[in-house]
Amino acid sequence: DAGVIQSPRHEVTEMGQEVTLRCKPISGHNSLFWYRQTMMRGLELLIYFNNNVPIDDSGMPEDRFSAKMPNASFSTLKIQPSEPRDSAVYFCASSSRGLSPNSNQPQHFGDGTRLSIL
Amino acid sequence: GESVGLHLPTLSVQEGDNSIINCAYSNSASDYFIWYKQESGKGPQFIIDIRSNMDKRQGQRVTVLLNKTVKHLSLQIAATQPGDSAVYFCAENYGGSQGNLIFGKGTKLSVKP
């Protein structure tokens, strides 16, 4: 079965450029999550969607970051303009969301996009 | 603030021995916990989960123990193999049915042949 697919796997760009990261969640999953991982801060949740609707974007660092989910099989995370401190590995994850508090399901991660801003 | 922390940042074990990775969580309202394994260059891989109404759950060569009294979570790996070498993260969820999954900093497990 196909897992979460992220592209590109690596991105190197100059400061000030726009960066777009892409994610295809597991088919049938209705929750999608964007994380950022750095050595200093570990894994941080940036934003998550349920049924294509953004639920919590409190982890988005600042207005330079934006995320969209136009349909159930695609999401983007955009950084504009990018800065060197945005360098990190960005992960997308998806899960099936239950309707009750006892129906948690694990999140399944893609292999990430390693972003380097020069 | 509320956070998930790990007692041991690194753990080195001999191949064939059992490994125990520990995790402390701070939010008593957390009701769902997950262990992930992350290998170099890859995303976190789901290992096992446990809900707060359970104390123990077993998988293939792995066991997760939950002690709600002291807010402690552990992952036991039986007969550790070189392929188990990775960083292991615990995560807790206290945001209801989904969403707010807080990760610990991770423990690096090294298996010596």
Short mmCIF file of C-alpha atoms in Angstrom, two decimals:
data_model
loop_
_atom_site.label_atom_id
_atom_site.label_comp_id
_atom_site.label_asym_id
_atom_site.label_seq_id
_atom_site.Cartn_x
_atom_site.Cartn_y
_atom_site.Cartn_z
CA ASP A 1 0.00 0.00 0.00
CA ALA A 2 1.24 3.49 -0.78
CA GLY A 3 2.16 5.51 2.25
CA VAL A 4 2.26 9.26 2.62
CA ILE A 5 4.12 10.72 -0.34
CA GLN A 6 6.04 13.95 -0.07
CA SER A 7 7.86 15.96 -2.70
CA PRO A 8 10.45 17.09 -3.25
CA ARG A 9 12.69 14.98 -1.01
CA HIS A 10 15.33 17.68 -0.98
CA GLU A 11 15.12 21.40 -1.69
CA VAL A 12 17.95 23.87 -1.69
CA THR A 13 17.14 27.47 -2.47
CA GLU A 14 18.28 30.97 -1.75
CA MET A 15 16.88 33.20 0.92
CA GLY A 16 13.87 35.16 -0.24
CA GLN A 17 12.63 32.55 -2.67
CA GLU A 18 9.24 30.92 -2.45
CA VAL A 19 9.24 27.28 -1.39
CA THR A 20 6.34 24.88 -1.91
CA LEU A 21 6.25 21.48 -0.28
CA ARG A 22 3.74 18.89 -1.38
CA CYS A 23 2.01 15.99 0.29
CA LYS A 24 -0.28 13.19 -0.79
CA PRO A 25 -1.88 11.50 2.24
CA ILE A 26 -2.82 7.86 2.48
CA SER A 27 -6.02 7.20 0.57
CA GLY A 28 -9.01 7.19 2.88
CA HIS A 29 -7.35 9.18 5.64
CA ASN A 30 -9.24 12.31 6.58
CA SER A 31 -6.69 14.06 8.78
CA LEU A 32 -3.46 15.58 7.55
CA PHE A 33 -0.64 17.08 9.56
CA TRP A 34 2.42 19.16 8.75
CA TYR A 35 5.43 18.95 11.07
CA ARG A 36 8.85 20.50 11.17
CA GLN A 37 11.85 18.69 12.66
CA THR A 38 15.08 20.31 13.80
CA MET A 39 17.82 19.17 16.13
CA MET A 40 17.09 22.02 18.51
CA ARG A 41 13.33 21.79 18.72
CA GLY A 42 12.55 18.24 17.67
CA LEU A 43 9.24 17.52 15.97
CA GLU A 44 6.83 20.43 16.00
CA LEU A 45 3.27 20.39 14.70
CA LEU A 46 2.69 23.28 12.34
CA ILE A 47 -0.89 22.76 11.24
CA TYR A 48 -3.44 20.03 10.79
CA PHE A 49 -6.54 19.53 8.68
CA ASN A 50 -9.64 17.44 9.17
CA ASN A 51 -11.68 16.74 6.05
CA ASN A 52 -9.62 19.35 4.17
CA VAL A 53 -10.43 22.07 6.70
CA PRO A 54 -7.62 23.65 8.76
CA ILE A 55 -8.33 22.96 12.42
CA ASP A 56 -5.31 24.28 14.27
CA ASP A 57 -2.59 26.43 12.74
CA SER A 58 -1.19 27.74 16.01
CA GLY A 59 2.13 26.05 15.26
CA MET A 60 2.73 27.96 12.06
CA PRO A 61 5.74 30.15 12.84
CA GLU A 62 4.60 33.32 11.13
CA ASP A 63 2.72 34.74 8.22
CA ARG A 64 5.42 33.65 5.82
CA PHE A 65 4.06 30.12 6.23
CA SER A 66 0.79 29.01 4.69
CA ALA A 67 -0.83 25.64 4.07
CA LYS A 68 -3.69 24.52 1.89
CA MET A 69 -5.60 21.34 1.28
CA PRO A 70 -7.69 21.79 -1.85
CA ASN A 71 -8.87 18.17 -1.83
CA ALA A 72 -8.58 14.98 0.15
CA SER A 73 -5.52 13.76 -1.72
CA PHE A 74 -3.27 16.80 -1.79
CA SER A 75 -1.83 19.44 0.49
CA THR A 76 0.84 22.10 0.18
CA LEU A 77 2.96 23.98 2.66
CA LYS A 78 4.34 27.23 1.31
CA ILE A 79 7.01 29.52 2.68
CA GLN A 80 7.27 32.97 1.15
CA PRO A 81 9.76 34.53 1.50
CA SER A 82 12.04 31.81 2.84
CA GLU A 83 14.76 32.50 5.40
CA PRO A 84 17.80 30.47 6.51
CA ARG A 85 16.14 29.70 9.86
CA ASP A 86 13.44 27.81 7.98
CA SER A 87 15.98 25.12 7.14
CA ALA A 88 14.67 21.87 8.57
CA VAL A 89 13.04 18.59 7.61
CA TYR A 90 9.33 19.02 6.98
CA PHE A 91 7.08 16.03 7.44
CA CYS A 92 3.55 15.37 6.39
CA ALA A 93 1.45 12.78 8.19
CA SER A 94 -2.07 11.47 7.79
CA SER A 95 -4.51 9.44 9.85
CA SER A 96 -8.10 8.31 10.05
CA ARG A 97 -9.99 10.45 12.47
CA GLY A 98 -12.64 8.82 14.55
CA LEU A 99 -15.74 10.52 15.79
CA SER A 100 -15.26 9.82 19.48
CA PRO A 101 -12.43 10.63 21.89
CA ASN A 102 -11.58 6.93 22.18
CA SER A 103 -11.13 6.41 18.48
CA ASN A 104 -7.64 7.83 18.08
CA GLN A 105 -5.66 6.40 15.24
CA PRO A 106 -1.91 6.70 14.73
CA GLN A 107 -0.49 9.21 12.33
CA HIS A 108 1.52 7.81 9.45
CA PHE A 109 4.42 9.89 8.22
CA GLY A 110 6.02 10.49 4.88
CA ASP A 111 9.79 10.51 4.51
CA GLY A 112 9.95 14.28 4.63
CA THR A 113 11.39 17.14 2.63
CA ARG A 114 14.84 18.28 3.68
CA LEU A 115 14.83 22.03 3.14
CA SER A 116 17.98 24.12 3.06
CA ILE A 117 17.74 27.88 2.71
CA LEU A 118 21.04 29.50 1.82
CA GLY B 1 4.30 24.19 29.52
CA GLU B 2 3.06 20.66 28.98
CA SER B 3 5.60 18.48 27.25
CA VAL B 4 6.74 14.94 26.76
CA GLY B 5 10.27 14.19 27.87
CA LEU B 6 12.63 11.26 27.68
CA HIS B 7 14.83 10.12 30.54
CA LEU B 8 17.67 8.78 28.41
CA PRO B 9 18.85 10.50 25.26
CA THR B 10 21.02 7.54 24.21
CA LEU B 11 20.87 3.83 24.87
CA SER B 12 23.41 1.24 23.80
CA VAL B 13 22.56 -2.46 24.03
CA GLN B 14 24.06 -5.73 22.94
CA GLU B 15 22.39 -7.62 20.14
CA GLY B 16 20.00 -10.15 21.58
CA ASP B 17 19.43 -8.27 24.81
CA ASN B 18 16.16 -6.62 25.71
CA SER B 19 15.87 -2.84 25.43
CA ILE B 20 13.77 -0.53 27.55
CA ILE B 21 13.15 3.03 26.46
CA ASN B 22 11.43 5.33 28.93
CA CYS B 23 9.27 8.37 28.57
CA ALA B 24 7.66 10.75 31.04
CA TYR B 25 4.60 12.72 30.15
CA SER B 26 3.29 15.69 32.03
CA ASN B 27 -0.37 15.99 31.09
CA SER B 28 -2.59 13.77 33.20
CA ALA B 29 -5.42 14.36 30.73
CA SER B 30 -3.52 12.64 27.91
CA ASP B 31 -5.51 9.65 26.74
CA TYR B 32 -3.55 8.21 23.86
CA PHE B 33 0.13 7.42 23.47
CA ILE B 34 2.23 6.30 20.55
CA TRP B 35 5.77 5.05 20.05
CA TYR B 36 7.54 5.85 16.80
CA LYS B 37 10.83 4.67 15.34
CA GLN B 38 12.81 6.97 13.10
CA GLU B 39 15.70 5.79 10.99
CA SER B 40 18.15 8.16 9.37
CA GLY B 41 16.67 9.94 6.38
CA LYS B 42 13.18 8.60 6.97
CA GLY B 43 10.01 9.72 8.62
CA PRO B 44 8.81 8.43 11.99
CA GLN B 45 7.39 4.94 11.67
CA PHE B 46 4.50 3.83 13.87
CA ILE B 47 5.44 1.01 16.24
CA ILE B 48 2.68 0.63 18.78
CA ASP B 49 0.04 2.67 20.56
CA ILE B 50 -1.88 2.45 23.80
CA ARG B 51 -4.96 4.14 25.17
CA SER B 52 -5.23 5.42 28.70
CA ASN B 53 -7.70 2.71 29.68
CA MET B 54 -4.94 0.12 29.26
CA ASP B 55 -1.76 -0.60 31.22
CA LYS B 56 0.00 -2.83 28.75
CA ARG B 57 -0.09 -3.68 25.11
CA GLN B 58 2.03 -6.13 23.17
CA GLY B 59 3.08 -6.25 19.57
CA GLN B 60 5.64 -8.24 17.69
CA ARG B 61 8.76 -8.15 19.92
CA VAL B 62 7.55 -4.87 21.47
CA THR B 63 5.58 -4.11 24.59
CA VAL B 64 4.35 -0.75 25.76
CA LEU B 65 3.64 -0.16 29.43
CA LEU B 66 1.65 2.76 30.73
CA ASN B 67 1.74 3.84 34.35
CA LYS B 68 -0.78 6.62 34.78
CA THR B 69 -0.01 7.04 38.47
CA VAL B 70 3.46 8.36 37.76
CA LYS B 71 2.75 9.43 34.18
CA HIS B 72 5.33 7.12 32.71
CA LEU B 73 5.47 5.25 29.44
CA SER B 74 7.98 2.64 28.38
CA LEU B 75 8.79 0.67 25.26
CA GLN B 76 10.33 -2.74 25.64
CA ILE B 77 12.00 -4.39 22.69
CA ALA B 78 12.74 -8.08 23.06
CA ALA B 79 15.84 -9.68 21.54
CA THR B 80 17.10 -6.39 20.13
CA GLN B 81 18.49 -6.62 16.62
CA PRO B 82 20.82 -4.33 14.65
CA GLY B 83 17.82 -3.25 12.59
CA ASP B 84 16.30 -1.80 15.73
CA SER B 85 18.97 0.90 15.82
CA ALA B 86 17.13 4.18 15.40
CA VAL B 87 15.74 7.12 17.32
CA TYR B 88 12.58 6.31 19.24
CA PHE B 89 9.96 8.92 20.06
CA CYS B 90 7.05 8.75 22.39
CA ALA B 91 4.08 10.99 21.73
CA GLU B 92 0.99 11.88 23.71
CA ASN B 93 -2.36 13.15 22.64
CA TYR B 94 -4.62 15.15 24.90
CA GLY B 95 -6.53 17.02 22.27
CA GLY B 96 -9.55 14.81 22.13
CA SER B 97 -10.14 12.55 19.18
CA GLN B 98 -7.28 13.83 17.07
CA GLY B 99 -4.76 16.43 16.36
CA ASN B 100 -2.67 17.58 19.22
CA LEU B 101 0.10 14.97 19.26
CA ILE B 102 3.08 16.14 21.29
CA PHE B 103 6.40 14.41 20.67
CA GLY B 104 9.28 13.88 23.03
CA LYS B 105 12.83 14.69 22.05
CA GLY B 106 13.71 11.10 21.24
CA THR B 107 16.09 8.38 22.44
CA LYS B 108 18.78 7.02 20.19
CA LEU B 109 19.09 3.26 20.42
CA SER B 110 22.37 1.71 19.27
CA VAL B 111 22.62 -2.05 18.99
CA LYS B 112 26.10 -3.53 19.23
CA PRO B 113 26.68 -6.76 17.28
#
